[in-house]
Coordinates of C-alpha atoms and ligand atoms in Angstrom, one line a residue:
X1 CA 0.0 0.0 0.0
X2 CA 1.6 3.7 -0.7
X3 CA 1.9 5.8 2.1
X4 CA -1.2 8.1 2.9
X5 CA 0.6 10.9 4.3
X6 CA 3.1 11.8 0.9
X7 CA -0.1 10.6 -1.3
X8 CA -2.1 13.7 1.2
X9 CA 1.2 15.8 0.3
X10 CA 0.3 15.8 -3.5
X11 CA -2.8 18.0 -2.8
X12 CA -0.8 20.4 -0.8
X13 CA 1.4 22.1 -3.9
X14 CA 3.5 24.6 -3.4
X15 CA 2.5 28.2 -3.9
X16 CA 5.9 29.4 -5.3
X17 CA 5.9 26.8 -8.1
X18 CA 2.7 27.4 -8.7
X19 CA 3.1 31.0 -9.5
X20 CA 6.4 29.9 -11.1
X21 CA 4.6 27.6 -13.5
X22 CA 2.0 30.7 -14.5
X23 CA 5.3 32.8 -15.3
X24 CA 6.9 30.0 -17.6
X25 CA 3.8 29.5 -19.4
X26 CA 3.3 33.4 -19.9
X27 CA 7.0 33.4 -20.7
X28 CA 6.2 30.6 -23.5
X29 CA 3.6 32.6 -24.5
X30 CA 5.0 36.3 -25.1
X31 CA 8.6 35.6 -24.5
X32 CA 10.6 35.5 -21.6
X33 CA 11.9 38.8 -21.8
X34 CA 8.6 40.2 -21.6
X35 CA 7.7 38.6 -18.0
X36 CA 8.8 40.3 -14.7
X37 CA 9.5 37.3 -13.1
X38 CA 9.9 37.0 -9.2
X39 CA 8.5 34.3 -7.9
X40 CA 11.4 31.7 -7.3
X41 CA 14.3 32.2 -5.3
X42 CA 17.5 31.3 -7.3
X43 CA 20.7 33.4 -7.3
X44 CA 20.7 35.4 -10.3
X45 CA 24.6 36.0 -10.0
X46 CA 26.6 33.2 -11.0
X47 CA 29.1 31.6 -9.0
X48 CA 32.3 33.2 -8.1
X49 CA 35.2 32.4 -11.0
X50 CA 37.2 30.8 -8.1
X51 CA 34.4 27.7 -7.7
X52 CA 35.3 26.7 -10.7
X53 CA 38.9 26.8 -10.7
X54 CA 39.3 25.4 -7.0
X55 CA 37.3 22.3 -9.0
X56 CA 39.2 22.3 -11.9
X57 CA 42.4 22.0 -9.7
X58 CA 40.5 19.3 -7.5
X59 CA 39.7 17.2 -10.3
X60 CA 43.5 17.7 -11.8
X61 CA 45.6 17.0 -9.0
X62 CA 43.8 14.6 -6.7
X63 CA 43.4 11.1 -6.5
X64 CA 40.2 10.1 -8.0
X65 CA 39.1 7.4 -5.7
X66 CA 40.0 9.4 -3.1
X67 CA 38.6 12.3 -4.7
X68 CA 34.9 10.6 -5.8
X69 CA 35.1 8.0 -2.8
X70 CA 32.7 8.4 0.2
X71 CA 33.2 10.9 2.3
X72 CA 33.0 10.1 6.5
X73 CA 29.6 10.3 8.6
X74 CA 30.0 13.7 10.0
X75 CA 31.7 14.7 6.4
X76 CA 35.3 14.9 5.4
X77 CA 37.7 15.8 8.4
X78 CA 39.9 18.4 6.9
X79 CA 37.0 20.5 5.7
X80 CA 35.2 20.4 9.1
X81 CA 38.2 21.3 10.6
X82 CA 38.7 24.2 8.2
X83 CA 34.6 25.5 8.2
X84 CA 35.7 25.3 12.7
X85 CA 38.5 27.6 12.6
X86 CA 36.5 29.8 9.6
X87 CA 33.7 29.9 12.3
X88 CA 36.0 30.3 15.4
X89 CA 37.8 33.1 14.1
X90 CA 34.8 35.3 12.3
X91 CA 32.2 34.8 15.2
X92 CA 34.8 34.6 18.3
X93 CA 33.0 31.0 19.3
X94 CA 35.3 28.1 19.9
X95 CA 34.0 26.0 17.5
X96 CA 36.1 22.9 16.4
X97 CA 35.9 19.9 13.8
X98 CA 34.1 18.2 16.2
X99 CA 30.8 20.8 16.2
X100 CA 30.3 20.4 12.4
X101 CA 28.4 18.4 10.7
X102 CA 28.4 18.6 6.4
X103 CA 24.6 18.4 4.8
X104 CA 23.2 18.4 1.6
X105 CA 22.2 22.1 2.1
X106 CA 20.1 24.1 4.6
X107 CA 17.6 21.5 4.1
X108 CA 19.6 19.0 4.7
X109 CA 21.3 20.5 7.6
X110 CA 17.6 21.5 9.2
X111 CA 16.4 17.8 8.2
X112 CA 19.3 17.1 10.7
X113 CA 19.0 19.7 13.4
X114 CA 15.6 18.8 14.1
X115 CA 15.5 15.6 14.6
X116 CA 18.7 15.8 16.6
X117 CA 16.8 18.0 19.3
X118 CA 13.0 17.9 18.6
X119 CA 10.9 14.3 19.8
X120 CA 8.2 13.5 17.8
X121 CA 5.0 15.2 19.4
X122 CA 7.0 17.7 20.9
X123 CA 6.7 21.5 19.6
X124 CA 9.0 24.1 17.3
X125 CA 7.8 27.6 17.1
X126 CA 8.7 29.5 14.3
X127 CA 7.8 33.2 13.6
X128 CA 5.3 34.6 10.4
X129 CA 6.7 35.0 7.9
X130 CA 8.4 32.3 7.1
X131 CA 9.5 29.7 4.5
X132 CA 6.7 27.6 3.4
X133 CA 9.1 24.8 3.3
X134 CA 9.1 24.6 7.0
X135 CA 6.1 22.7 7.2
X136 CA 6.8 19.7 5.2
X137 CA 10.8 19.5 6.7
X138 CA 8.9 19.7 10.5
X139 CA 5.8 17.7 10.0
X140 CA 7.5 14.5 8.5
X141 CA 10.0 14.2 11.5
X142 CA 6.2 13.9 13.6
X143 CA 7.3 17.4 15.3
X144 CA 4.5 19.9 15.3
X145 CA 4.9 23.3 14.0
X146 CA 3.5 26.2 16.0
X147 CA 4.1 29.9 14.1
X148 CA 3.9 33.2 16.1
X149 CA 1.8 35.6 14.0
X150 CA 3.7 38.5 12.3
X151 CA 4.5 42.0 13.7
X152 CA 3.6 43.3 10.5
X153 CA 5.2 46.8 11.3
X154 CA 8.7 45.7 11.1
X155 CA 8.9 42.2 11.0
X156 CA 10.9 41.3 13.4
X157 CA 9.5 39.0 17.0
X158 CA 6.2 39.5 17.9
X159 CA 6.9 38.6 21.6
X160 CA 3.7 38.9 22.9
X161 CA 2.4 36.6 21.1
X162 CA 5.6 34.5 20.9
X163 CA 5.8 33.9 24.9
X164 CA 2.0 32.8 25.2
X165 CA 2.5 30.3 22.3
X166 CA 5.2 28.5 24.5
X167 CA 4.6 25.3 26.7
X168 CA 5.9 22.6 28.7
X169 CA 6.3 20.9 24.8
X170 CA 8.4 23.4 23.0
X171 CA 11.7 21.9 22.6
X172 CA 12.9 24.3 19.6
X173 CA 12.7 27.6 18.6
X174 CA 13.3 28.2 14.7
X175 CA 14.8 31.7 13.4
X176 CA 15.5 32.5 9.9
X177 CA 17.8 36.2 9.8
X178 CA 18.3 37.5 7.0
X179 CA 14.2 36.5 6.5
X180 CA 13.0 34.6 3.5
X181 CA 10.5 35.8 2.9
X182 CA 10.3 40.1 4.6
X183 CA 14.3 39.9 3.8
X184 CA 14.4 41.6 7.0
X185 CA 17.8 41.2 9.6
X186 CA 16.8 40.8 13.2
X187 CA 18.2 42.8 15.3
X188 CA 20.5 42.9 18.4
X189 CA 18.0 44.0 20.5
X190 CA 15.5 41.0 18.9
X191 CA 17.7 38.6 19.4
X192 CA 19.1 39.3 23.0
X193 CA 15.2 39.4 24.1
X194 CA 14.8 36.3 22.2
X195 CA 17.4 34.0 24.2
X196 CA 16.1 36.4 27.2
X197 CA 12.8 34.8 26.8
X198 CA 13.8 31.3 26.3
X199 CA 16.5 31.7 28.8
X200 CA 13.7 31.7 31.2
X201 CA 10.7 29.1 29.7
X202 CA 14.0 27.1 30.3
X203 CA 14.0 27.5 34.0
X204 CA 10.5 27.3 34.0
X205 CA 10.0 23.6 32.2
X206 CA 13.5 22.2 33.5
X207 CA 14.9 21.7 30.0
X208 CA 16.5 22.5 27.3
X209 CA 15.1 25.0 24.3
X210 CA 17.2 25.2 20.9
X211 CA 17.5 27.5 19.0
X212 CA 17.6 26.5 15.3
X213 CA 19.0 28.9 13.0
X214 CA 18.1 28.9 9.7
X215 CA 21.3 31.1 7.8
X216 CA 21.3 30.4 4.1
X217 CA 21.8 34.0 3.8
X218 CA 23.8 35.1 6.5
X219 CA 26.5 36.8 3.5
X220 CA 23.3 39.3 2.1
X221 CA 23.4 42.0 4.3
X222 CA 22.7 45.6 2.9
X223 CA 25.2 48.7 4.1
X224 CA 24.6 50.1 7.4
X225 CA 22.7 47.1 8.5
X226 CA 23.9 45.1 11.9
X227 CA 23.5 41.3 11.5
X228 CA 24.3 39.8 15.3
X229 CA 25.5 36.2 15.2
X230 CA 22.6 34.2 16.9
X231 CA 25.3 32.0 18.5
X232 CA 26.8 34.5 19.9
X233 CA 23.8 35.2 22.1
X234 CA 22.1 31.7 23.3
X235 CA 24.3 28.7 24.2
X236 CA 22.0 26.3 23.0
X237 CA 22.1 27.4 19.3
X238 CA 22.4 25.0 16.3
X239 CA 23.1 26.6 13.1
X240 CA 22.8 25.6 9.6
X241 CA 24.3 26.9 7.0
X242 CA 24.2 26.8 3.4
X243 CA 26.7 27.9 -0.1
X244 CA 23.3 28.2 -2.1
X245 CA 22.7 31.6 -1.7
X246 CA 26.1 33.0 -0.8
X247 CA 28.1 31.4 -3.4
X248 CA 24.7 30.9 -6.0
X249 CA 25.2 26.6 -6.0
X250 CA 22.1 26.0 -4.8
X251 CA 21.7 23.0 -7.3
X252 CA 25.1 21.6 -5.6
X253 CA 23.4 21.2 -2.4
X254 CA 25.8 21.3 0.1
X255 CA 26.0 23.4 3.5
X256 CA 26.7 22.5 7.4
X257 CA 25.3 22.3 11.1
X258 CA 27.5 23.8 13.3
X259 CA 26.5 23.2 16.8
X260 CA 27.5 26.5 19.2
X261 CA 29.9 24.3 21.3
X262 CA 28.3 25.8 24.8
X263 CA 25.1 23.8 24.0
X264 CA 24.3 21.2 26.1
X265 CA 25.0 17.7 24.5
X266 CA 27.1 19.8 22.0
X267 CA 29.5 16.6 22.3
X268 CA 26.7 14.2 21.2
X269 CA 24.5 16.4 18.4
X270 CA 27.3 15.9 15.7
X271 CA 27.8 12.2 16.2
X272 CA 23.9 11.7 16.3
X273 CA 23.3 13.8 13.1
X274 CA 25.3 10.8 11.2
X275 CA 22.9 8.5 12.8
X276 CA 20.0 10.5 11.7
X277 CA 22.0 10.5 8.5
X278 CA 21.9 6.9 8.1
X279 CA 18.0 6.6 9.0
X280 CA 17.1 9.5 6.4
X281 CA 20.0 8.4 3.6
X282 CA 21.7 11.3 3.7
X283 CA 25.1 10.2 4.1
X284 CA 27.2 13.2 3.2
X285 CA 27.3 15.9 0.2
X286 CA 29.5 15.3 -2.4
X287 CA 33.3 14.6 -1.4
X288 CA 34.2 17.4 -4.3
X289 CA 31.7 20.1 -3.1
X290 CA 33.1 19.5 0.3
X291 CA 36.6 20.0 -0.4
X292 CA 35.7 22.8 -3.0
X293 CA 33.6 25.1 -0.2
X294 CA 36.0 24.6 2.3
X295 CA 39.1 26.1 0.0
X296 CA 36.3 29.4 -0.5
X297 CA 35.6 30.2 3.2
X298 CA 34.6 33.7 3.0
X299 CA 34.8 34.4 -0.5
X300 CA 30.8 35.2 -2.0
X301 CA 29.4 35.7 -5.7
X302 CA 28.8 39.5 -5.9
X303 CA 25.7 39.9 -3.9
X304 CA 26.0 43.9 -4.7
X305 CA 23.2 43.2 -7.2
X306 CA 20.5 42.4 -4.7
X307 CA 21.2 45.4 -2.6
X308 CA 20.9 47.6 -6.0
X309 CA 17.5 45.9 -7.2
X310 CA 16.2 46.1 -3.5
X311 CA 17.2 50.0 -3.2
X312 CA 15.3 50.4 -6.8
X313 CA 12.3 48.3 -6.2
X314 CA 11.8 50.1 -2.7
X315 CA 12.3 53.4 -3.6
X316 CA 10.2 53.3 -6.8
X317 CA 7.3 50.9 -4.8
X318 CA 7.0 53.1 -2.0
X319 CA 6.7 56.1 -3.9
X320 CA 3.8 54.7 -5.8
X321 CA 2.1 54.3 -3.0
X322 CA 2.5 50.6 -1.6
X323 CA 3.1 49.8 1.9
X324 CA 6.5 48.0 2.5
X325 CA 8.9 47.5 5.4
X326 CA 12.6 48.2 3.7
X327 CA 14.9 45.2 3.7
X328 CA 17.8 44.5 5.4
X329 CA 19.0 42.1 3.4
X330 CA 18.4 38.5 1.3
X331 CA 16.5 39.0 -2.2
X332 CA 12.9 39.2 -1.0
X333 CA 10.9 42.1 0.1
X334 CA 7.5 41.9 1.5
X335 CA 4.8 44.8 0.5
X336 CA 1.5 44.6 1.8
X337 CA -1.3 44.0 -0.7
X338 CA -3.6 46.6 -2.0
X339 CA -6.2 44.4 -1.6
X340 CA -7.0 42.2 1.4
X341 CA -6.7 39.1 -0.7
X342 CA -3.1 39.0 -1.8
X343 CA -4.1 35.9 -3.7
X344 CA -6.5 38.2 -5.8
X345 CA -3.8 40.4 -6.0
X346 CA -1.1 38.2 -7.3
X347 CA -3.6 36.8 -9.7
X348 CA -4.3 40.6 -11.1
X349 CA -0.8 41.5 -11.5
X350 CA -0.6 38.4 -13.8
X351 CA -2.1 40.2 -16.6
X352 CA 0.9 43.0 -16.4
X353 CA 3.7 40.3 -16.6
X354 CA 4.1 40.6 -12.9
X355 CA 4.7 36.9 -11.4
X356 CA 3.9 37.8 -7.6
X357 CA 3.7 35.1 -4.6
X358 CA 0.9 35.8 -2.5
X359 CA 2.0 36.2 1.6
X360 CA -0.4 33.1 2.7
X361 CA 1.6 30.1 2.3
X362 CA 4.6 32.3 4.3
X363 CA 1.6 32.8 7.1
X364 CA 1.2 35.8 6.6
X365 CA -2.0 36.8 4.4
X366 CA -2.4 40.6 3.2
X367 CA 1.1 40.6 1.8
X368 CA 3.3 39.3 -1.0
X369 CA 7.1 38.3 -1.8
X370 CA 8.7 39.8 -4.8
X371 CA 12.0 37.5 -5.3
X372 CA 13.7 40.6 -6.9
X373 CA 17.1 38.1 -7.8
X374 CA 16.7 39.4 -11.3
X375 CA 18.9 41.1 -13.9
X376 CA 18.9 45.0 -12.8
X377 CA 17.9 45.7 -16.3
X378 CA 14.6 43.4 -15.9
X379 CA 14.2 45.4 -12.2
X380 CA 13.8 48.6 -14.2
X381 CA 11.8 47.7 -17.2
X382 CA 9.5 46.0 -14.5
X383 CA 8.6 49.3 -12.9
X384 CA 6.1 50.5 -15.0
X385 CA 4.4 47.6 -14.9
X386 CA 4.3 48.0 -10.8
X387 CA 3.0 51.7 -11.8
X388 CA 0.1 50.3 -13.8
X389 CA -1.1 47.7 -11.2
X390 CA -0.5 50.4 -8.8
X391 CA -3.0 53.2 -10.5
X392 CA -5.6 50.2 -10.8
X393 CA -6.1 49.7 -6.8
X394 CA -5.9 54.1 -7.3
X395 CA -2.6 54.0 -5.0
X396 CA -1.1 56.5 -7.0
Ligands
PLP401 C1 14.9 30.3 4.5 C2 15.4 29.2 3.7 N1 15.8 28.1 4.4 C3 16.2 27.0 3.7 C4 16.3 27.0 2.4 C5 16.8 25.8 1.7 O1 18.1 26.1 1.2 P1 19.0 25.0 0.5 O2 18.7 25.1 -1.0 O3 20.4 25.4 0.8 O4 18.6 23.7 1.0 C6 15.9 28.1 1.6 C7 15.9 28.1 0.2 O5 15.4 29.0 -0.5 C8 15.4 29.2 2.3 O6 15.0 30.4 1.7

């Protein structure tokens, strides 16, 4: 018999590809050129020069067996010990080989995280918006999801609301700063309040609450914006990271959980995410994308572009009259609707070559995501398209 729950899945399609799909079809229709685009989230920057060289020379000079052979559990030694001392010396945590863990991406790495700290039945609060995605990596581990309604005036923790939501059952707390989708950066003050709060619900249910850190985009930060390290602030922090967005490989799949080594049981997480591993067949990323990331610690694809289509979009949007908290960083931004249907809305903005994706998958309903990691070029010739959608709900 097939499984029930992934046959149930099928009716629960995802609202990004969906609006995707409409945009290829229009695209096939009246030409690619011709359709504004943002609905997916793919690096439009391609990846630095220096990926493919450090691969080039990888394939030349080293062994192939060893080269294309299976990598360890917890990934390739050398490369966790380089991604520790990377850590250790740009967030002042001593982080070692032995608090990283290589995954097929931030999925894989939150795949991993989870289940490392979250029992099935148990609770994981995240905070509106957030990535749709969430709900399908959480519910198959048998975790339940709880999500903390938005502040809607500037994105960041809605505390209020956050500390009623917790229980005696919330055994992880999931962030994602820079925020797909608002691309807003939370700030010091958000985050010291944060481990503040769960500092306490700790004391109060005698044990432990993680912090799960969802950092794909840790690298796209705009100038004059602060971007604390979450580790920095709350022991009990496990991080994944990912090169999809900061070096534009998502299709290479390949990032890392690095456990803050203050967390309790920080000496166990690592060697139970290659048990997890082995349950899930996992098993490591790619030996070669391994060693290739860990010879490009710090280096990014130029992420200027996003900070230059954000500043255009925001300016221009604004003026015209929709409602928009600025972003801090990523390549999303998160206007509120005209109308109170943002489904409506994104369906209307169809017939000007606008590929919009509605705010109610993200949980947050009234507002929509432009995924503005487009050419700059598209960006501008986009804006009077915005203008005419805009004059139709008589914003401007
Ligand atoms: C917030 C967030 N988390 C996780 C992911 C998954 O990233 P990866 O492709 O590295 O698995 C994405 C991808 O878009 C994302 O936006």
């Amino acid at each position: 018999m097939i499984s029930q729950k992934y046959k149930d899945m099928l009716g629960q399609k995802s609202v990004i590809r969906e609006m995707s799909a409409a945009g290829h079809k229009m695209g096939e229709e009246i030409g690619f050129d011709n359709v504004f685009d943002y609905s997916l989230g793919n690096p439009s920057v391609p990846a630095p020069k220096k990926v493919e060289d450090v691969i080039k020379k990888l394939l030349e000079e080293t062994e192939p067996l060893s080269l294309h052979g299976y990598s360890e559990g917890h990934g390739i030694l050398q490369v966790r010990k380089k991604i520790a001392a990377y850590l250790a010396k740009t967030y002042d945590i001593p982080y070692t080989y032995e608090d990283v863990f290589m995954a097929s991406g931030a999925a894989g790495a939150l795949a991993h995280a989870f289940r490392a700290v979250v029992c099935p039945g148990e609770e994981i609060i995240t905070f509106a918006p957030f990535f749709p995605e969430y709900r399908p990596y959480i519910e198959t581990t048998g975790a339940v999801l709880k999500v903390v309604p938005a502040n809607t005036e500037t994105f960041q923790i809605n505390f209020e609301a956050f500390e009623q939501m917790i229980t005696e059952k919330t055994a992880a707390v999931l962030i994602n700063t820079p925020n797909n989708p608002s691309g807003i950066v939370y700030s010091t003050e958000t985050i010291r309040k944060l481990a503040e709060v769960l500092s306490k619900a700790q004391e109060t249910y005698g044990h432990d609450i993680y912090i799960i850190s969802d950092e794909p985009y840790r690298e796209i930060v705009f100038s004059g914006v602060d971007a604390p390290c979450v580790s920095q602030f709350y022991d009990n922090t496990i991080m994944c990271y990912s090169y999809s967005k900061s070096l534009s490989l998502p299709g290479e799949r390949i990032g890392y959980v690095a456990v803050n080594p203050a967390c309790k049981d920080a000496a166990l997480i690592v060697h139970m995410c290659t048990q997890i591993s082995r349950g899930i067949g996992h098993n490591c990323p790619a030996s070669l994308l391994q060693l290739t990331v860990a010879e490009l610690l710090g280096e990014t694809s130029d992420l200027s572009v996003y900070e230059e289509n954000a500043n255009i979009l925001y300016e221009a949007l604004t003026k015209m009259g929709f409602s928009c908290v600025r972003p801090g960083g990523t390549f999303y931004m998160f206007p509120k609707s005209p109308e109170e249907d943002a489904k409506a809305f994104c369906q209307k903005a169809l017939a000007y070559n606008l590929v919009l994706v509605p705010g109610d998958s993200f949980g947050c309903p009234g507002f929509f995501r432009i995924s503005y990691c487009v050419p700059t070029e598209k960006v501008k010739r986009s804006l009077a398209a915005f203008e005419k959608l805009a004059k139709e709900y008589g914003l401007c």
